[in-house]
């Protein structure tokens, strides 16, 4: 059984910038049969112009872009309160990753780590840096 991956906006920006290391990591994940999840609000952080972001659009078509429902939204809000932060998108990434048992890929490991630590769940969510 493969543990799913959950990508934050840093991954989408890397893909949009044609970062070869991120493309290689993503390709290996797909070869391993991993499910790739992206919260829909993360797409909002990275999406600016469909005419210029064709590569990103194709990439997203191969991922599970997951809508943020009420339960995840509430969990993210509670998590922001516990961590003393206001970044709802990062909190949503952490909340969704925890519910899926996913590994988080991020360009912002410090902020993600503080939110993971605020959850006080063992074992903690795994974080990988883009």
Short mmCIF file of C-alpha atoms in Angstrom, two decimals:
data_model
loop_
_atom_site.label_atom_id
_atom_site.label_comp_id
_atom_site.label_asym_id
_atom_site.label_seq_id
_atom_site.Cartn_x
_atom_site.Cartn_y
_atom_site.Cartn_z
CA UNK A 1 0.00 0.00 0.00
CA UNK A 2 1.38 3.38 -1.01
CA UNK A 3 0.97 6.40 1.19
CA UNK A 4 -0.67 9.24 -0.79
CA UNK A 5 0.99 12.58 -1.42
CA UNK A 6 -0.60 15.96 -0.84
CA UNK A 7 0.91 18.94 -2.65
CA UNK A 8 0.94 22.56 -1.53
CA UNK A 9 1.28 25.62 -3.77
CA UNK A 10 5.08 25.38 -3.78
CA UNK A 11 4.82 22.17 -5.78
CA UNK A 12 2.46 23.77 -8.29
CA UNK A 13 4.77 26.75 -8.68
CA UNK A 14 7.75 24.43 -9.18
CA UNK A 15 5.86 22.50 -11.84
CA UNK A 16 4.75 25.73 -13.52
CA UNK A 17 8.42 26.81 -13.58
CA UNK A 18 9.38 23.44 -15.13
CA UNK A 19 11.44 22.33 -12.12
CA UNK A 20 12.95 19.04 -13.33
CA UNK A 21 13.47 17.66 -9.80
CA UNK A 22 9.81 18.13 -8.95
CA UNK A 23 8.74 16.59 -12.26
CA UNK A 24 10.99 13.59 -11.49
CA UNK A 25 9.56 13.21 -7.97
CA UNK A 26 6.03 13.42 -9.32
CA UNK A 27 6.74 10.88 -12.07
CA UNK A 28 8.22 8.44 -9.55
CA UNK A 29 5.17 8.88 -7.32
CA UNK A 30 2.88 8.03 -10.21
CA UNK A 31 5.02 5.02 -11.16
CA UNK A 32 4.76 3.85 -7.55
CA UNK A 33 0.97 4.07 -7.82
CA UNK A 34 0.59 6.88 -5.29
CA UNK A 35 -2.55 8.95 -5.21
CA UNK A 36 -1.77 12.66 -5.54
CA UNK A 37 -4.11 15.12 -3.80
CA UNK A 38 -4.26 18.89 -4.02
CA UNK A 39 -6.76 20.99 -2.03
CA UNK A 40 -8.71 23.19 -4.42
CA UNK A 41 -7.71 26.36 -2.55
CA UNK A 42 -4.05 25.48 -3.20
CA UNK A 43 -4.79 25.68 -6.92
CA UNK A 44 -6.14 29.19 -6.28
CA UNK A 45 -2.80 30.20 -4.80
CA UNK A 46 -0.85 29.18 -7.90
CA UNK A 47 -3.30 29.71 -10.79
CA UNK A 48 -3.07 33.01 -12.63
CA UNK A 49 -3.47 32.65 -16.41
CA UNK A 50 -4.57 29.54 -18.32
CA UNK A 51 -2.86 30.80 -21.47
CA UNK A 52 0.53 30.86 -19.76
CA UNK A 53 0.01 27.90 -17.43
CA UNK A 54 -0.72 25.14 -19.91
CA UNK A 55 1.91 22.89 -18.30
CA UNK A 56 0.31 23.35 -14.89
CA UNK A 57 -3.15 22.70 -16.32
CA UNK A 58 -2.00 19.38 -17.77
CA UNK A 59 -0.32 18.49 -14.49
CA UNK A 60 -3.49 19.20 -12.50
CA UNK A 61 -5.51 16.97 -14.81
CA UNK A 62 -3.52 14.00 -13.47
CA UNK A 63 -4.10 14.82 -9.80
CA UNK A 64 -7.05 14.62 -7.43
CA UNK A 65 -8.02 18.25 -6.88
CA UNK A 66 -10.10 17.98 -3.73
CA UNK A 67 -12.80 20.48 -2.77
CA UNK A 68 -12.60 21.78 0.77
CA UNK A 69 -15.70 20.74 2.65
CA UNK A 70 -17.13 22.04 5.88
CA UNK A 71 -15.41 19.50 8.13
CA UNK A 72 -11.96 20.22 6.66
CA UNK A 73 -12.61 23.97 6.81
CA UNK A 74 -13.57 23.76 10.48
CA UNK A 75 -10.55 21.60 11.28
CA UNK A 76 -8.27 24.09 9.51
CA UNK A 77 -9.73 26.99 11.47
CA UNK A 78 -9.28 25.18 14.78
CA UNK A 79 -5.73 24.30 13.77
CA UNK A 80 -4.94 27.97 13.03
CA UNK A 81 -6.14 28.83 16.51
CA UNK A 82 -3.99 26.15 18.12
CA UNK A 83 -0.89 27.11 16.11
CA UNK A 84 -1.43 30.86 16.48
CA UNK A 85 -1.33 31.43 12.72
CA UNK A 86 -3.74 32.89 10.20
CA UNK A 87 -2.69 30.95 7.10
CA UNK A 88 -5.86 29.04 6.36
CA UNK A 89 -4.43 27.47 3.19
CA UNK A 90 -1.48 25.90 5.02
CA UNK A 91 -3.82 24.75 7.77
CA UNK A 92 -6.11 23.20 5.17
CA UNK A 93 -3.12 21.36 3.65
CA UNK A 94 -2.25 19.92 7.05
CA UNK A 95 -5.84 19.06 7.97
CA UNK A 96 -6.46 17.32 4.65
CA UNK A 97 -3.14 15.47 4.74
CA UNK A 98 -3.93 14.19 8.22
CA UNK A 99 -7.35 12.94 7.18
CA UNK A 100 -5.84 11.15 4.18
CA UNK A 101 -2.73 9.87 5.96
CA UNK A 102 -0.74 11.66 3.25
CA UNK A 103 2.82 12.90 3.03
CA UNK A 104 2.93 16.68 2.50
CA UNK A 105 5.20 18.10 -0.21
CA UNK A 106 5.84 21.80 0.47
CA UNK A 107 8.18 24.67 -0.20
CA UNK A 108 7.38 26.05 3.26
CA UNK A 109 8.31 23.30 5.74
CA UNK A 110 8.65 25.62 8.75
CA UNK A 111 5.07 26.88 8.67
CA UNK A 112 3.71 23.43 7.82
CA UNK A 113 5.74 21.88 10.69
CA UNK A 114 4.28 24.33 13.24
CA UNK A 115 0.77 23.37 12.14
CA UNK A 116 1.56 19.64 12.21
CA UNK A 117 3.04 20.03 15.69
CA UNK A 118 -0.07 21.91 16.87
CA UNK A 119 -2.18 18.89 15.93
CA UNK A 120 -0.37 16.82 18.55
CA UNK A 121 -1.13 13.61 16.64
CA UNK A 122 1.21 10.64 16.78
CA UNK A 123 2.68 9.62 14.47
CA UNK A 124 3.00 13.10 13.02
CA UNK A 125 2.33 13.82 9.38
CA UNK A 126 5.47 13.45 7.25
CA UNK A 127 6.73 16.57 5.49
CA UNK A 128 8.97 16.63 2.42
CA UNK A 129 10.55 19.76 0.98
CA UNK A 130 10.29 20.76 -2.69
#
